[in-house]
Amino acid sequence: MSSLRRLRAWVFNHELDPTKIRDQLSASAVPVSSADCRTCSDPCDDGHGEYPARFKVDTETQMLGTVSPYRRQVLISTGTTDWDLEITWTSGSLASHISKAYRRTTNALSTAVSNLPHISGVFGGSESSWISILNASHKTISEDPNLETVLIFPDFMVVTDVPSTREGGKLLWEAALDPQISRVLGSPGTKLQTWVLPYSCVITFCSHRRRDGRCGISAPKLEHAFMRALQQRGWTVDTHLEHIIDPPLENLSGLIEDKEKHVLQSLKDLRNEKKALILFNSHMGGHQYSGNCIIYTPNGASVWYGRVTPHEVDAVVENTIEGGLILPALLRGGQNISKPGCSTLHEW
């Protein structure tokens, strides 16, 4: 298998040199770091967890470009860390109902022409109408435990009281997922409740063991490593979504412009909170690059990293989560990570 991967990499001219990948990303206005991904010695003497010897991943083919563009991504509360092989085939699940409510459209696609070089896997939200559906490990915070709580990116929103029914899937689609909605601002007149996610970042790891056993191994080790690294830097880390005290956006009065201004200011204020939410998610593609990690920021960036081990976590926290810079050697792709005129991902 290894020789086949090397042959494929040669045929498709895969680029594995981090310096050359860094130059490509810089040319496309992606803020990049020149730091090493691994901050500890090899072998490690810093106490980082190790994957077992049987844990083998693809290190010979190019990861950059292995993320397909999407308009929005929805993470559904399940309170568990493993799921059926295909979550949208699970009868009666919200994932199934959302997938059936999904309507592909091209109306929201951007026709703007960029002078920047195009990099596969690096995309803006308006470049696709696809909705990515994932299950996640958070428990619902709806008062009725039979109603789900979903996280929506890149909007950085949480929506509660979503029924796991055909009508619930349709309602969520029309209120928050439809690609023609420019920004999620709440859904007055419905029973849904919407808030800005109260975190400086959300970090997720694929733990979908039924799809690939390696993800079931890497996810808990990465969770432990990220919690340790963040807490050492003074961050508060949650592994379940906390109940939100503020009134939902549906309760805000005034013009749409006023509500949008309120949401934008709330998102900008989150940067200095130093509070992270860590979750597990279902299959996101690329399990051959386990451990897979997504980092979401309040200003709409989603950074997809692969081949992450506990040895790279300190560098990810320092460079990407705090510094707003991409580590090229780990990058699979991402949404809204090209930032013309900005020196970091955190700038608006």
CSV table of C-alpha atoms in Angstrom, one decimal:
chain,number,residue,atom,x,y,z
A,1,MET,CA,0.0,0.0,0.0
A,2,SER,CA,2.8,2.4,0.9
A,3,SER,CA,4.4,1.9,-2.6
A,4,LEU,CA,1.0,2.5,-4.3
A,5,ARG,CA,0.7,5.8,-2.4
A,6,ARG,CA,4.1,6.9,-3.4
A,7,LEU,CA,3.3,6.0,-7.0
A,8,ARG,CA,0.1,8.0,-6.8
A,9,ALA,CA,2.0,11.0,-5.2
A,10,TRP,CA,4.5,10.9,-8.1
A,11,VAL,CA,1.8,10.6,-10.8
A,12,PHE,CA,-0.2,13.5,-9.4
A,13,ASN,CA,2.9,15.6,-8.6
A,14,HIS,CA,2.0,15.9,-4.9
A,15,GLU,CA,3.8,18.5,-3.0
A,16,LEU,CA,5.1,17.5,0.5
A,17,ASP,CA,7.8,20.1,1.1
A,18,PRO,CA,6.4,22.4,3.9
A,19,THR,CA,8.5,25.3,2.5
A,20,LYS,CA,7.0,25.1,-0.9
A,21,ILE,CA,3.5,24.6,0.5
A,22,ARG,CA,4.1,27.7,2.7
A,23,ASP,CA,5.1,29.7,-0.3
A,24,GLN,CA,1.9,28.6,-2.1
A,25,LEU,CA,-0.3,29.5,0.8
A,26,SER,CA,1.4,32.9,1.3
A,27,ALA,CA,0.8,33.7,-2.4
A,28,SER,CA,-2.9,33.2,-1.8
A,29,ALA,CA,-2.9,35.4,1.3
A,30,VAL,CA,-3.1,32.6,3.9
A,31,PRO,CA,-1.3,33.7,7.0
A,32,VAL,CA,1.3,31.1,7.7
A,33,SER,CA,3.9,30.3,10.3
A,34,SER,CA,7.5,29.3,9.8
A,35,ALA,CA,7.6,27.5,13.1
A,36,ASP,CA,8.2,23.7,13.3
A,37,CYS,CA,5.0,21.6,13.9
A,38,ARG,CA,6.8,19.6,16.5
A,39,THR,CA,8.1,21.5,19.5
A,40,CYS,CA,9.5,18.5,21.5
A,41,SER,CA,12.4,16.2,20.9
A,42,ASP,CA,12.2,12.9,19.1
A,43,PRO,CA,11.9,10.7,21.0
A,44,CYS,CA,9.8,12.9,23.2
A,45,ASP,CA,10.8,13.7,26.7
A,46,ASP,CA,7.9,16.1,27.4
A,47,GLY,CA,5.4,13.5,28.5
A,48,HIS,CA,3.2,13.7,25.4
A,49,GLY,CA,0.9,10.8,24.7
A,50,GLU,CA,1.9,8.3,22.0
A,51,TYR,CA,-0.2,6.5,19.4
A,52,PRO,CA,0.3,2.7,19.6
A,53,ALA,CA,2.8,1.1,17.2
A,54,ARG,CA,0.0,-0.3,15.0
A,55,PHE,CA,-1.3,3.3,14.4
A,56,LYS,CA,-0.2,3.9,10.8
A,57,VAL,CA,-1.3,6.8,8.5
A,58,ASP,CA,-0.6,8.0,5.0
A,59,THR,CA,2.5,10.2,5.2
A,60,GLU,CA,3.3,10.0,1.5
A,61,THR,CA,0.5,11.8,-0.3
A,62,GLN,CA,-0.4,15.5,-0.2
A,63,MET,CA,-3.1,16.5,2.3
A,64,LEU,CA,-3.6,20.0,1.1
A,65,GLY,CA,-6.7,19.9,-1.1
A,66,THR,CA,-8.4,17.1,0.6
A,67,VAL,CA,-11.3,19.3,2.0
A,68,SER,CA,-14.3,19.8,-0.3
A,69,PRO,CA,-15.8,23.3,-0.3
A,70,TYR,CA,-19.0,23.8,1.7
A,71,ARG,CA,-21.3,26.7,2.5
A,72,ARG,CA,-22.1,25.8,6.1
A,73,GLN,CA,-21.3,23.0,8.5
A,74,VAL,CA,-23.8,21.8,11.1
A,75,LEU,CA,-22.7,19.8,14.2
A,76,ILE,CA,-25.6,18.0,15.9
A,77,SER,CA,-25.8,17.1,19.6
A,78,THR,CA,-25.7,13.3,20.3
A,79,GLY,CA,-23.9,13.0,23.6
A,80,THR,CA,-21.8,10.2,22.2
A,81,THR,CA,-18.4,9.8,20.4
A,82,ASP,CA,-19.2,7.1,17.9
A,83,TRP,CA,-22.1,6.7,15.4
A,84,ASP,CA,-23.5,4.5,12.6
A,85,LEU,CA,-21.3,4.1,9.6
A,86,GLU,CA,-23.2,6.8,7.7
A,87,ILE,CA,-25.0,9.3,10.0
A,88,THR,CA,-27.5,10.4,7.4
A,89,TRP,CA,-28.7,6.8,7.0
A,90,THR,CA,-29.7,6.5,10.7
A,91,SER,CA,-33.5,6.4,10.7
A,92,GLY,CA,-35.2,9.1,12.7
A,93,SER,CA,-32.0,11.1,13.3
A,94,LEU,CA,-31.7,14.8,12.8
A,95,ALA,CA,-28.8,14.2,10.4
A,96,SER,CA,-31.1,12.1,8.2
A,97,HIS,CA,-33.9,14.7,8.3
A,98,ILE,CA,-31.5,17.6,7.5
A,99,SER,CA,-30.1,15.6,4.5
A,100,LYS,CA,-33.6,15.1,3.2
A,101,ALA,CA,-34.5,18.8,3.6
A,102,TYR,CA,-31.3,19.8,1.8
A,103,ARG,CA,-31.8,21.6,-1.5
A,104,ARG,CA,-28.9,22.3,-3.7
A,105,THR,CA,-28.8,25.8,-5.0
A,106,THR,CA,-26.4,27.9,-7.0
A,107,ASN,CA,-28.1,31.2,-6.2
A,108,ALA,CA,-25.7,31.9,-3.3
A,109,LEU,CA,-22.5,31.2,-5.2
A,110,SER,CA,-20.0,34.0,-5.6
A,111,THR,CA,-19.2,35.2,-9.1
A,112,ALA,CA,-16.4,37.5,-7.9
A,113,VAL,CA,-13.0,37.0,-9.6
A,114,SER,CA,-9.9,36.9,-7.4
A,115,ASN,CA,-6.4,37.8,-8.5
A,116,LEU,CA,-5.0,35.4,-6.0
A,117,PRO,CA,-3.8,31.9,-7.0
A,118,HIS,CA,-6.3,29.3,-6.4
A,119,ILE,CA,-5.4,26.5,-3.9
A,120,SER,CA,-7.5,23.4,-3.8
A,121,GLY,CA,-9.1,22.9,-0.4
A,122,VAL,CA,-8.9,26.6,0.4
A,123,PHE,CA,-12.2,28.3,-0.1
A,124,GLY,CA,-14.7,31.0,0.9
A,125,GLY,CA,-18.2,30.4,2.2
A,126,SER,CA,-19.8,31.7,-1.0
A,127,GLU,CA,-17.9,29.3,-3.3
A,128,SER,CA,-20.2,26.4,-2.6
A,129,SER,CA,-23.8,25.6,-1.7
A,130,TRP,CA,-23.0,22.3,0.0
A,131,ILE,CA,-24.1,21.8,3.6
A,132,SER,CA,-21.7,19.6,5.6
A,133,ILE,CA,-23.6,17.5,8.2
A,134,LEU,CA,-21.7,16.1,11.2
A,135,ASN,CA,-22.8,14.5,14.5
A,136,ALA,CA,-20.9,15.7,17.6
A,137,SER,CA,-20.4,14.7,21.2
A,138,HIS,CA,-22.0,17.7,22.9
A,139,LYS,CA,-25.3,17.1,24.7
A,140,THR,CA,-28.4,19.1,24.0
A,141,ILE,CA,-28.9,22.2,26.1
A,142,SER,CA,-32.6,22.4,25.1
A,143,GLU,CA,-34.9,22.4,28.1
A,144,ASP,CA,-36.7,19.4,26.4
A,145,PRO,CA,-34.0,16.7,26.2
A,146,ASN,CA,-35.8,15.3,23.1
A,147,LEU,CA,-34.9,18.5,21.2
A,148,GLU,CA,-31.5,18.8,19.7
A,149,THR,CA,-28.9,21.6,19.9
A,150,VAL,CA,-26.8,22.3,16.8
A,151,LEU,CA,-23.7,24.3,16.2
A,152,ILE,CA,-23.5,26.2,12.9
A,153,PHE,CA,-20.3,27.3,11.2
A,154,PRO,CA,-18.9,29.6,9.8
A,155,ASP,CA,-21.7,31.7,11.5
A,156,PHE,CA,-20.4,30.5,14.9
A,157,MET,CA,-23.9,30.1,16.2
A,158,VAL,CA,-25.7,27.6,18.5
A,159,VAL,CA,-29.4,26.8,17.8
A,160,THR,CA,-31.5,24.9,20.3
A,161,ASP,CA,-35.0,23.3,20.4
A,162,VAL,CA,-34.6,21.5,17.1
A,163,PRO,CA,-37.0,18.5,16.8
A,164,SER,CA,-35.5,15.3,15.3
A,165,THR,CA,-38.3,15.1,12.8
A,166,ARG,CA,-38.9,15.8,9.2
A,167,GLU,CA,-40.4,19.1,10.1
A,168,GLY,CA,-37.5,19.9,12.4
A,169,GLY,CA,-35.0,19.3,9.6
A,170,LYS,CA,-37.0,21.5,7.3
A,171,LEU,CA,-37.3,24.2,9.9
A,172,LEU,CA,-33.6,24.3,10.6
A,173,TRP,CA,-32.8,24.4,6.9
A,174,GLU,CA,-35.1,27.3,6.3
A,175,ALA,CA,-34.0,29.2,9.5
A,176,ALA,CA,-30.2,28.7,9.5
A,177,LEU,CA,-28.8,26.3,6.8
A,178,ASP,CA,-30.1,27.6,3.5
A,179,PRO,CA,-27.1,28.9,1.5
A,180,GLN,CA,-29.1,31.9,0.5
A,181,ILE,CA,-29.0,33.1,4.2
A,182,SER,CA,-26.0,35.5,4.3
A,183,ARG,CA,-25.7,35.4,8.2
A,184,VAL,CA,-27.7,33.5,10.8
A,185,LEU,CA,-29.4,36.1,13.0
A,186,GLY,CA,-32.1,34.1,14.8
A,187,SER,CA,-35.5,32.9,13.7
A,188,PRO,CA,-38.4,35.1,15.2
A,189,GLY,CA,-41.7,33.4,14.9
A,190,THR,CA,-40.3,29.9,15.4
A,191,LYS,CA,-39.7,27.9,18.5
A,192,LEU,CA,-35.9,27.8,17.8
A,193,GLN,CA,-33.5,29.8,20.0
A,194,THR,CA,-30.2,31.1,18.7
A,195,TRP,CA,-27.1,32.5,20.3
A,196,VAL,CA,-23.6,33.4,19.4
A,197,LEU,CA,-21.3,30.6,20.6
A,198,PRO,CA,-19.6,31.9,23.8
A,199,TYR,CA,-16.1,30.7,22.9
A,200,SER,CA,-12.9,32.1,21.5
A,201,CYS,CA,-12.5,28.9,19.4
A,202,VAL,CA,-14.1,25.5,18.9
A,203,ILE,CA,-11.9,22.5,18.4
A,204,THR,CA,-13.2,19.2,17.1
A,205,PHE,CA,-11.6,15.8,16.5
A,206,CYS,CA,-12.9,12.9,14.4
A,207,SER,CA,-13.6,10.1,16.8
A,208,HIS,CA,-15.8,8.0,14.4
A,209,ARG,CA,-14.4,4.6,15.3
A,210,ARG,CA,-16.9,2.7,13.1
A,211,ARG,CA,-15.5,4.5,10.0
A,212,ASP,CA,-11.9,4.0,11.0
A,213,GLY,CA,-10.4,2.7,14.2
A,214,ARG,CA,-7.5,5.2,14.1
A,215,CYS,CA,-9.9,8.1,14.7
A,216,GLY,CA,-11.2,6.3,17.8
A,217,ILE,CA,-7.6,6.1,19.1
A,218,SER,CA,-6.4,9.6,18.1
A,219,ALA,CA,-9.3,11.7,19.3
A,220,PRO,CA,-9.2,11.1,23.1
A,221,LYS,CA,-5.4,11.5,23.1
A,222,LEU,CA,-5.7,14.8,21.2
A,223,GLU,CA,-8.4,16.0,23.5
A,224,HIS,CA,-6.1,15.4,26.5
A,225,ALA,CA,-3.2,17.1,24.8
A,226,PHE,CA,-5.1,20.2,23.7
A,227,MET,CA,-6.7,20.6,27.2
A,228,ARG,CA,-3.3,20.4,28.8
A,229,ALA,CA,-1.7,22.9,26.4
A,230,LEU,CA,-4.6,25.4,26.6
A,231,GLN,CA,-4.9,25.3,30.3
A,232,GLN,CA,-1.2,25.8,30.7
A,233,ARG,CA,-1.6,29.0,28.8
A,234,GLY,CA,-4.5,30.2,31.0
A,235,TRP,CA,-7.4,29.1,28.9
A,236,THR,CA,-10.7,27.7,30.2
A,237,VAL,CA,-11.7,24.5,28.3
A,238,ASP,CA,-15.1,23.0,28.1
A,239,THR,CA,-15.9,19.6,26.7
A,240,HIS,CA,-19.6,20.1,26.7
A,241,LEU,CA,-21.6,23.1,25.7
A,242,GLU,CA,-22.6,25.1,28.7
A,243,HIS,CA,-26.1,26.6,29.1
A,244,ILE,CA,-26.2,30.2,27.9
A,245,ILE,CA,-27.7,32.9,30.2
A,246,ASP,CA,-28.1,35.7,27.7
A,247,PRO,CA,-31.4,36.2,25.9
A,248,PRO,CA,-31.6,34.5,22.5
A,249,LEU,CA,-31.3,36.5,19.3
A,250,GLU,CA,-35.0,35.9,18.7
A,251,ASN,CA,-35.7,38.2,21.6
A,252,LEU,CA,-33.8,41.2,20.2
A,253,SER,CA,-35.9,43.9,18.8
A,254,GLY,CA,-35.0,46.5,16.2
A,255,LEU,CA,-33.9,46.4,12.5
A,256,ILE,CA,-32.0,43.6,10.9
A,257,GLU,CA,-29.0,45.9,10.6
A,258,ASP,CA,-29.1,46.5,14.4
A,259,LYS,CA,-29.2,42.8,15.1
A,260,GLU,CA,-26.3,42.2,12.7
A,261,LYS,CA,-24.3,44.9,14.3
A,262,HIS,CA,-24.9,43.3,17.7
A,263,VAL,CA,-23.9,39.8,16.5
A,264,LEU,CA,-20.7,41.1,14.8
A,265,GLN,CA,-19.6,43.0,18.0
A,266,SER,CA,-20.4,39.9,20.1
A,267,LEU,CA,-18.2,37.8,17.8
A,268,LYS,CA,-15.3,40.3,17.9
A,269,ASP,CA,-15.4,40.5,21.7
A,270,LEU,CA,-14.9,36.7,22.0
A,271,ARG,CA,-11.3,36.9,20.8
A,272,ASN,CA,-9.9,37.9,24.2
A,273,GLU,CA,-12.0,35.5,26.3
A,274,LYS,CA,-9.5,32.6,26.1
A,275,LYS,CA,-12.3,30.1,26.4
A,276,ALA,CA,-12.3,27.0,24.2
A,277,LEU,CA,-14.9,24.3,23.5
A,278,ILE,CA,-13.5,20.8,22.5
A,279,LEU,CA,-15.8,18.2,20.9
A,280,PHE,CA,-15.6,15.0,19.0
A,281,ASN,CA,-17.3,14.7,15.6
A,282,SER,CA,-18.3,12.1,13.1
A,283,HIS,CA,-16.5,11.2,9.9
A,284,MET,CA,-15.2,14.2,8.0
A,285,GLY,CA,-13.2,12.5,5.3
A,286,GLY,CA,-9.5,11.8,5.2
A,287,HIS,CA,-9.3,9.2,7.9
A,288,GLN,CA,-6.0,8.1,6.3
A,289,TYR,CA,-4.6,11.3,7.7
A,290,SER,CA,-5.7,10.7,11.3
A,291,GLY,CA,-5.7,12.5,13.8
A,292,ASN,CA,-8.0,14.9,12.1
A,293,CYS,CA,-8.8,18.2,13.7
A,294,ILE,CA,-10.9,21.3,12.8
A,295,ILE,CA,-10.4,24.7,14.5
A,296,TYR,CA,-13.3,27.2,14.2
A,297,THR,CA,-12.9,30.9,15.0
A,298,PRO,CA,-15.5,33.6,15.7
A,299,ASN,CA,-14.7,35.5,12.5
A,300,GLY,CA,-15.7,32.5,10.3
A,301,ALA,CA,-12.4,30.6,9.7
A,302,SER,CA,-12.3,26.8,9.8
A,303,VAL,CA,-8.8,25.3,9.8
A,304,TRP,CA,-8.6,21.6,8.9
A,305,TYR,CA,-5.5,19.8,10.1
A,306,GLY,CA,-4.4,16.2,9.6
A,307,ARG,CA,-1.7,13.9,10.8
A,308,VAL,CA,-1.9,15.6,14.2
A,309,THR,CA,-0.3,13.8,17.1
A,310,PRO,CA,0.1,15.0,20.7
A,311,HIS,CA,3.6,16.2,19.7
A,312,GLU,CA,2.2,18.9,17.4
A,313,VAL,CA,-0.4,20.2,19.8
A,314,ASP,CA,1.7,22.9,21.5
A,315,ALA,CA,2.6,24.3,18.1
A,316,VAL,CA,-1.0,24.3,17.0
A,317,VAL,CA,-2.1,26.1,20.2
A,318,GLU,CA,0.7,28.7,20.0
A,319,ASN,CA,0.7,29.4,16.3
A,320,THR,CA,-2.9,28.8,15.1
A,321,ILE,CA,-5.2,29.2,18.1
A,322,GLU,CA,-3.4,32.0,19.7
A,323,GLY,CA,-1.3,33.4,16.9
A,324,GLY,CA,-3.7,33.0,14.0
A,325,LEU,CA,-1.1,31.4,11.7
A,326,ILE,CA,-1.4,28.2,9.7
A,327,LEU,CA,1.1,25.4,10.1
A,328,PRO,CA,1.6,24.4,6.4
A,329,ALA,CA,2.8,20.8,7.1
A,330,LEU,CA,-0.5,19.9,8.8
A,331,LEU,CA,-3.0,21.7,6.6
A,332,ARG,CA,-5.7,19.8,4.7
A,333,GLY,CA,-7.6,22.9,3.8
A,334,GLY,CA,-10.0,25.4,5.3
A,335,GLN,CA,-12.8,27.8,4.9
A,336,ASN,CA,-12.2,31.6,5.0
A,337,ILE,CA,-8.5,31.2,5.7
A,338,SER,CA,-7.3,33.4,2.8
A,339,LYS,CA,-7.1,36.8,4.4
A,340,PRO,CA,-5.9,39.5,1.9
A,341,GLY,CA,-4.5,42.5,3.8
A,342,CYS,CA,-4.4,40.6,7.1
A,343,SER,CA,-1.4,39.3,9.0
A,344,THR,CA,-3.4,36.7,11.0
A,345,LEU,CA,-6.6,34.7,10.8
A,346,HIS,CA,-8.0,36.6,13.7
A,347,GLU,CA,-8.2,39.9,11.9
A,348,TRP,CA,-11.6,41.0,10.5
